[in-house]
PDB file of C-alpha atoms in Angstrom:
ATOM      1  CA  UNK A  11      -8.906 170.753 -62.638  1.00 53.00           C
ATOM      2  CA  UNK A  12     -10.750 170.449 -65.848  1.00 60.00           C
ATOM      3  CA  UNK A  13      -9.083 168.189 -68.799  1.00 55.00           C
ATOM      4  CA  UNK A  14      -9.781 169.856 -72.059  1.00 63.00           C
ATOM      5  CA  UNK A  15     -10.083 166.797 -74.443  1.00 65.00           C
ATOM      6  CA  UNK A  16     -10.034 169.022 -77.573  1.00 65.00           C
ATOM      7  CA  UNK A  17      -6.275 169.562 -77.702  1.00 63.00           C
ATOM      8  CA  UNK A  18      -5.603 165.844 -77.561  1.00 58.00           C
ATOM      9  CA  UNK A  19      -7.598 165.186 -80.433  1.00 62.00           C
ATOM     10  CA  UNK A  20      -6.125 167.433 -82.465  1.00 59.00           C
ATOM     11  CA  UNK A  21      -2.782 166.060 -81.436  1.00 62.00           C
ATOM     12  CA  UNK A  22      -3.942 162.612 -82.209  1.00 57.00           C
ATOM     13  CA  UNK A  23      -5.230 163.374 -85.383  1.00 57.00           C
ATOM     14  CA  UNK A  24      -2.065 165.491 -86.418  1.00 56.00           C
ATOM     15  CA  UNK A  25       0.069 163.065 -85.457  1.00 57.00           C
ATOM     16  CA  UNK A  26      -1.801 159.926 -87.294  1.00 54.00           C
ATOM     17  CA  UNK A  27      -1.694 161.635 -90.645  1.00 54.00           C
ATOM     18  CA  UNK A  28       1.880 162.499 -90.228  1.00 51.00           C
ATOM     19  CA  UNK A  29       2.330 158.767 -89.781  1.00 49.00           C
ATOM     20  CA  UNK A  30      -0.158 158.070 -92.573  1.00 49.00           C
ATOM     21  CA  UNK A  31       2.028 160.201 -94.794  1.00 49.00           C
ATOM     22  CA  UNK A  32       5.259 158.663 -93.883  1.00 50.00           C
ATOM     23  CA  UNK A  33       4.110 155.122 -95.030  1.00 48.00           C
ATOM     24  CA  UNK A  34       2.864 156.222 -97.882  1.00 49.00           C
ATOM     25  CA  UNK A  35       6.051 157.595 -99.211  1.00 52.00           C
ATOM     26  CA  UNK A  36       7.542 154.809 -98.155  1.00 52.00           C
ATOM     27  CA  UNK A  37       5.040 152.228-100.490  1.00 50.00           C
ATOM     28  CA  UNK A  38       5.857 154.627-103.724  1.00 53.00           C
ATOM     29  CA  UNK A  39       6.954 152.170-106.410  1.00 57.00           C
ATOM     30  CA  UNK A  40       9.882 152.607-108.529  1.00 67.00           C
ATOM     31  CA  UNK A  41       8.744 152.655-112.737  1.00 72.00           C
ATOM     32  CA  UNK A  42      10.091 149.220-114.559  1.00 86.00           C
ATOM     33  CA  UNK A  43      13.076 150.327-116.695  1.00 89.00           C
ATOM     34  CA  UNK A  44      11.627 150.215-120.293  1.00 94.00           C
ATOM     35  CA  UNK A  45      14.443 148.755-122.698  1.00 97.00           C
ATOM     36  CA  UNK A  46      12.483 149.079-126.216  1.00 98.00           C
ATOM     37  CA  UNK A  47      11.143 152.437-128.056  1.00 98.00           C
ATOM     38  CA  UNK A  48       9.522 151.992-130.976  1.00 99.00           C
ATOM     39  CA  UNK A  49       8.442 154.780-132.810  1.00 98.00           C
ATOM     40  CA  UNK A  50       6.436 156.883-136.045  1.00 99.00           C
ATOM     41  CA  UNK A  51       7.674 160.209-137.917  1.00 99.00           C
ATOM     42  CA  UNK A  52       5.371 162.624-139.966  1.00 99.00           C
ATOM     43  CA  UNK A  53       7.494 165.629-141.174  1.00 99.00           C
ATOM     44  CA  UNK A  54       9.252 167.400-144.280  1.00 98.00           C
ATOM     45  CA  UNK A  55      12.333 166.840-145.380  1.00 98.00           C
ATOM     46  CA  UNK A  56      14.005 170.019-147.248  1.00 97.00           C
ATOM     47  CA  UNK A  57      16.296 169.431-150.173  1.00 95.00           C
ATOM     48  CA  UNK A  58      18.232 172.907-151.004  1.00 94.00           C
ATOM     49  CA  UNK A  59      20.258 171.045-153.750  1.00 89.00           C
ATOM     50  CA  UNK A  60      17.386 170.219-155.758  1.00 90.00           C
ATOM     51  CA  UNK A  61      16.600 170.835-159.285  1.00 93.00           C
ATOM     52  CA  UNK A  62      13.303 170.131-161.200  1.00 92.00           C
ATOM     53  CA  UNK A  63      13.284 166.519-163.153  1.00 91.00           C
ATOM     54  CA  UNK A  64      11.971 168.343-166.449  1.00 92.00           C
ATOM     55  CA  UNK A  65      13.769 171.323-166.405  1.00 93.00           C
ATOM     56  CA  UNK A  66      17.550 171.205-164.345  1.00 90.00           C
ATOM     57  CA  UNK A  67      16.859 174.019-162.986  1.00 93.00           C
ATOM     58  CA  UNK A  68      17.884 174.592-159.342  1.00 92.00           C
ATOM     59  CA  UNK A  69      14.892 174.604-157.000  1.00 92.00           C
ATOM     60  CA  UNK A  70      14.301 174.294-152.982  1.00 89.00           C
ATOM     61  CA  UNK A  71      12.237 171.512-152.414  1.00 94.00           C
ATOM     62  CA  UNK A  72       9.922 170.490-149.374  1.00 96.00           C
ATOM     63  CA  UNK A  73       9.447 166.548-149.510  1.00 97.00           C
ATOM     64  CA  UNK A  74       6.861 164.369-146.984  1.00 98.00           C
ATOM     65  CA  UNK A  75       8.719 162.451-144.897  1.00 98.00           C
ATOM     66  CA  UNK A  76       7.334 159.190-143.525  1.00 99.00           C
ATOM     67  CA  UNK A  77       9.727 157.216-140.626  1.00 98.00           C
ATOM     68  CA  UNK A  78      10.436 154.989-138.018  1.00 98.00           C
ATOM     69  CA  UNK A  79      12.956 154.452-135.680  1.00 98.00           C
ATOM     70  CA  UNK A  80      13.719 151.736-132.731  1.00 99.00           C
ATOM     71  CA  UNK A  81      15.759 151.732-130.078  1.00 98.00           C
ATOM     72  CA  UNK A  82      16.840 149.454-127.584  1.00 99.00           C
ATOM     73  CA  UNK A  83      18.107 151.118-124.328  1.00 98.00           C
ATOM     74  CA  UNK A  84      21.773 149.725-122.880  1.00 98.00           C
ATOM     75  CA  UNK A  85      20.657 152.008-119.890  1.00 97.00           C
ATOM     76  CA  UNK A  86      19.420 155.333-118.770  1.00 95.00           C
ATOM     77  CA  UNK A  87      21.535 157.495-121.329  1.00 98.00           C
ATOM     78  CA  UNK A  88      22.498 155.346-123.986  1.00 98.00           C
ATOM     79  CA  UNK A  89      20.636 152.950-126.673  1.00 99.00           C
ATOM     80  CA  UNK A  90      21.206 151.525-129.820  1.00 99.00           C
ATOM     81  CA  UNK A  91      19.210 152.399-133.038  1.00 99.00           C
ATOM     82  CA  UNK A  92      18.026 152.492-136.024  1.00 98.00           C
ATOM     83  CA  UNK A  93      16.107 155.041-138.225  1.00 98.00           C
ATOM     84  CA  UNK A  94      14.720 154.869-141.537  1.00 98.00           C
ATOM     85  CA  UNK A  95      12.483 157.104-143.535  1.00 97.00           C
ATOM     86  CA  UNK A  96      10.614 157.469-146.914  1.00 98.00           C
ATOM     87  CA  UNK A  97      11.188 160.772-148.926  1.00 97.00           C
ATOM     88  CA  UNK A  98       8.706 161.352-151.170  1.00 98.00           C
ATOM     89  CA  UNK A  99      10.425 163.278-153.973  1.00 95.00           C
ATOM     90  CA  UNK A 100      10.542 163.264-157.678  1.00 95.00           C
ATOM     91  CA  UNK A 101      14.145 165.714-158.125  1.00 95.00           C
ATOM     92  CA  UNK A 102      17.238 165.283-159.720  1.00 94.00           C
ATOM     93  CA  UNK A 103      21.012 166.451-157.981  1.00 93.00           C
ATOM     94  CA  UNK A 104      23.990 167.053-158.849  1.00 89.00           C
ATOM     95  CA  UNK A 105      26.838 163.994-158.119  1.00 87.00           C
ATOM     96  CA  UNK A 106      30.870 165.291-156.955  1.00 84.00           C
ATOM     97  CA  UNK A 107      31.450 164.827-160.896  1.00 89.00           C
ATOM     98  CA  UNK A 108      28.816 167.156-162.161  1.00 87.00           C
ATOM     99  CA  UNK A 109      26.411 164.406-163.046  1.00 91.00           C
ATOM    100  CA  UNK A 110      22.441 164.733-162.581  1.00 93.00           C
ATOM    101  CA  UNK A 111      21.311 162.206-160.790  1.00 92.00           C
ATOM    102  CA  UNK A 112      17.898 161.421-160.079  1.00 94.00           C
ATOM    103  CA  UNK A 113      16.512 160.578-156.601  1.00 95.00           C
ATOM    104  CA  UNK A 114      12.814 159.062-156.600  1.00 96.00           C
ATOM    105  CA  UNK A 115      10.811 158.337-153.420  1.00 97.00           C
ATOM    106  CA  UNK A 116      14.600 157.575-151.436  1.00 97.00           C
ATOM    107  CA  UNK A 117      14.530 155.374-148.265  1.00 98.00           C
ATOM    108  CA  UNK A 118      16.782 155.901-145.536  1.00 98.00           C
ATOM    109  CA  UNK A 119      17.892 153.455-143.253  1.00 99.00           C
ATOM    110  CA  UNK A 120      21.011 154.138-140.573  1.00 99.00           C
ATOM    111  CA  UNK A 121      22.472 152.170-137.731  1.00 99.00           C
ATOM    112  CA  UNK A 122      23.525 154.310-134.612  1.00 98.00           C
ATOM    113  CA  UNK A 123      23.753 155.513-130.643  1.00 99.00           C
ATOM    114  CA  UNK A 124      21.442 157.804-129.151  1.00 99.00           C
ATOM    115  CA  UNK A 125      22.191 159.948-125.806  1.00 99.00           C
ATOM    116  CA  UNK A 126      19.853 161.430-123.369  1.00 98.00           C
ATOM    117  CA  UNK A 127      21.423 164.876-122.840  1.00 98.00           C
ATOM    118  CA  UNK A 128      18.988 165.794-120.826  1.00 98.00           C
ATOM    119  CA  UNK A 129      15.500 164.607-119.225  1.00 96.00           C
ATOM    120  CA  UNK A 130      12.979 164.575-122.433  1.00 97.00           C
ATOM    121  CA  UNK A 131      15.836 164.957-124.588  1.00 98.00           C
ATOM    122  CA  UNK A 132      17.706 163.031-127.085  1.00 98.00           C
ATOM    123  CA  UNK A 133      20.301 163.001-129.835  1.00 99.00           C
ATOM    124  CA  UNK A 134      21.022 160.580-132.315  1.00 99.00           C
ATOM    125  CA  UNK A 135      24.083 159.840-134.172  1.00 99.00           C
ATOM    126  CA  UNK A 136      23.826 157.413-137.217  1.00 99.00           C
ATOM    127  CA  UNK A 137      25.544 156.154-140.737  1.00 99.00           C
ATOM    128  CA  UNK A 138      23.927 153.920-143.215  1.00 98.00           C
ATOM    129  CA  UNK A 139      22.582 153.665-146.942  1.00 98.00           C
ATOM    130  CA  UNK A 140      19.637 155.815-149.275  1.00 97.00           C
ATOM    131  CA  UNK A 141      18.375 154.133-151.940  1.00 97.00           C
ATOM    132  CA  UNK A 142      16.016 154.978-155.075  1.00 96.00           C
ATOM    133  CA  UNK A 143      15.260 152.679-158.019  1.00 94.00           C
ATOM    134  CA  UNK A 144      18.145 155.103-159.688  1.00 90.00           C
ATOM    135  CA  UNK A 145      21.422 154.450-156.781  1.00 93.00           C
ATOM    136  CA  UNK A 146      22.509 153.844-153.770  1.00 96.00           C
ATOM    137  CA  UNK A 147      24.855 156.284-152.056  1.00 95.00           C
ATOM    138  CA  UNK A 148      25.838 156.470-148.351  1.00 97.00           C
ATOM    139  CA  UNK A 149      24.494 158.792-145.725  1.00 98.00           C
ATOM    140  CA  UNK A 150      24.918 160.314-142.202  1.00 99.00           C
ATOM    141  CA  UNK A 151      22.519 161.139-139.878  1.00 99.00           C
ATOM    142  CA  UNK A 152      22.232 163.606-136.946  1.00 99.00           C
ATOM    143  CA  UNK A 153      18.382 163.240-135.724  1.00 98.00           C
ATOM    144  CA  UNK A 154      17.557 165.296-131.863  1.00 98.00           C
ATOM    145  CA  UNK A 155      14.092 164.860-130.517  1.00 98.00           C
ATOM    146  CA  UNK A 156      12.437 166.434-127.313  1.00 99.00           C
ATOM    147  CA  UNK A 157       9.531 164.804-125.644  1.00 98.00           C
ATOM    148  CA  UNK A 158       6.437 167.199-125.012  1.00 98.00           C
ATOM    149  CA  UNK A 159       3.906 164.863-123.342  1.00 97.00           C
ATOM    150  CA  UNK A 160       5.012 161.320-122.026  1.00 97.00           C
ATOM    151  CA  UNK A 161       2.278 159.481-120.584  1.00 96.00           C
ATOM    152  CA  UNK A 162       2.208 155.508-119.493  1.00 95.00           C
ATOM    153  CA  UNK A 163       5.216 154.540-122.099  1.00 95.00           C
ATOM    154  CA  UNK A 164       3.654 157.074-124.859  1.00 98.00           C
ATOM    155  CA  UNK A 165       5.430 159.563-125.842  1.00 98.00           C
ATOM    156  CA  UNK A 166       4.546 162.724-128.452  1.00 99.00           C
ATOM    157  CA  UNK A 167       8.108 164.666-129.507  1.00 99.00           C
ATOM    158  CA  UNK A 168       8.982 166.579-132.143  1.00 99.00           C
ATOM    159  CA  UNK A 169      12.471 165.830-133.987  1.00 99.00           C
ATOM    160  CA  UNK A 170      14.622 167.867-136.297  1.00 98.00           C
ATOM    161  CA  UNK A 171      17.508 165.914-138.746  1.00 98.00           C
ATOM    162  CA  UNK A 172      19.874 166.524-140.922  1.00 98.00           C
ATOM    163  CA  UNK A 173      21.092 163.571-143.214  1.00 98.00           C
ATOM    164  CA  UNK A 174      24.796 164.276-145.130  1.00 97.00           C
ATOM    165  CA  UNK A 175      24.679 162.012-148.315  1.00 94.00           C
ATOM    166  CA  UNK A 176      27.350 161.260-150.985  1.00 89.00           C
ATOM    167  CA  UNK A 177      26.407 165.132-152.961  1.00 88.00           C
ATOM    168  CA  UNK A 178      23.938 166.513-151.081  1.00 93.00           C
ATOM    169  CA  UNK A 179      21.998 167.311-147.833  1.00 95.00           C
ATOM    170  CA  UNK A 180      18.981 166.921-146.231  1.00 97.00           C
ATOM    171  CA  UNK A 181      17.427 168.571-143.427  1.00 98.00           C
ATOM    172  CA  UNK A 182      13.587 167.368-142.150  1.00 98.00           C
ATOM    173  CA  UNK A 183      11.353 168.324-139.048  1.00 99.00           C
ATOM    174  CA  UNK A 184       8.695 166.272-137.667  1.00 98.00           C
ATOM    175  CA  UNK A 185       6.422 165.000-135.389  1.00 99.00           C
ATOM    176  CA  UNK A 186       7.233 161.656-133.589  1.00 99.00           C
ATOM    177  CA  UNK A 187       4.732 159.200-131.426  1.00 99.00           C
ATOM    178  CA  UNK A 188       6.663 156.600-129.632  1.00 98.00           C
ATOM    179  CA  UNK A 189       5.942 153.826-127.058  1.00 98.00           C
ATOM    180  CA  UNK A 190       8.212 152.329-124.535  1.00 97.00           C
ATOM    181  CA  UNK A 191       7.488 149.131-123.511  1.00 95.00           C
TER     182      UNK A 191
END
């Protein structure tokens, strides 16, 4: 009777890498929890309340929008943060008594929570204070952002807000680049 030695070395060798495969799963290292995001906003704010500085007259205005936010992550859905941006805007609106009020090159800054509602994305829930050389007045914020790429703690998302102030609103959509570290 003739042993056929091909058969067992396929065996062998079928059996090895399933073994080979096993351990290797088994060496897969979880990622380090990152606690910190820091991040940069490029975008356009719109101001439908707006009305030219010369003339009063009512006008829609699209304002560049400069921002940063950081956030410090309690745990895998929830973090505390804060935002603040940089409209650059020259426009004048109207106050709960009828007033124009100008509004020059506003920063925003607001104190919050963000929630992961899902995997890659996040909303934001803040209050805090715009000022100009002209006022301060109080705002809210509601900011969502989805991650498109994430990569080694890098992330590239695009975000959409919309800030209530004291008489008027703002709405702004951006690009964001963050890192976790």
């Amino acid at each position: 009777m003739k042993l056929s030695i091909k058969p067992l070395i396929v065996i062998l060798l079928f059996s090895s890498h399933l073994s080979y495969a096993q351990a290797e799963e088994e060496t897969v290292e979880t990622e380090e929890f990152k606690r910190h995001k820091l991040t940069l906003f490029a975008g356009t704010s719109w101001i439908p309340e707006g009305r030219n500085v010369e003339t009063n007259q009512k006008e829609t205005t699209l304002a560049p929008t400069w921002g940063y936010a950081y956030e410090y992550w309690l745990g895998e859905k929830w973090a505390i943060a804060s935002y603040g941006d940089i409209e650059l805007v020259n426009i004048k609106v109207e106050d709960s008594d009828a007033n124009l009020i100008e509004r020059e090159n506003v920063i925003v800054f607001t104190l919050g929570a963000t929630y992961e509602i899902l995997p890659k994305w996040t909303a934001y829930l803040g209050a805090g204070l715009e000022t100009d050389p002209h006022e301060t007045i109080a705002v809210a914020r509601f900011t969502t952002e989805y991650a498109l790429i994430e990569s080694n703690g890098w992330e590239a998302a695009i975000s959409g807000s919309y800030l209530l102030k004291d008489f008027y609103d703002v709405f702004s959509i951006g690009l964001v680049i963050g890192k976790r570290f």
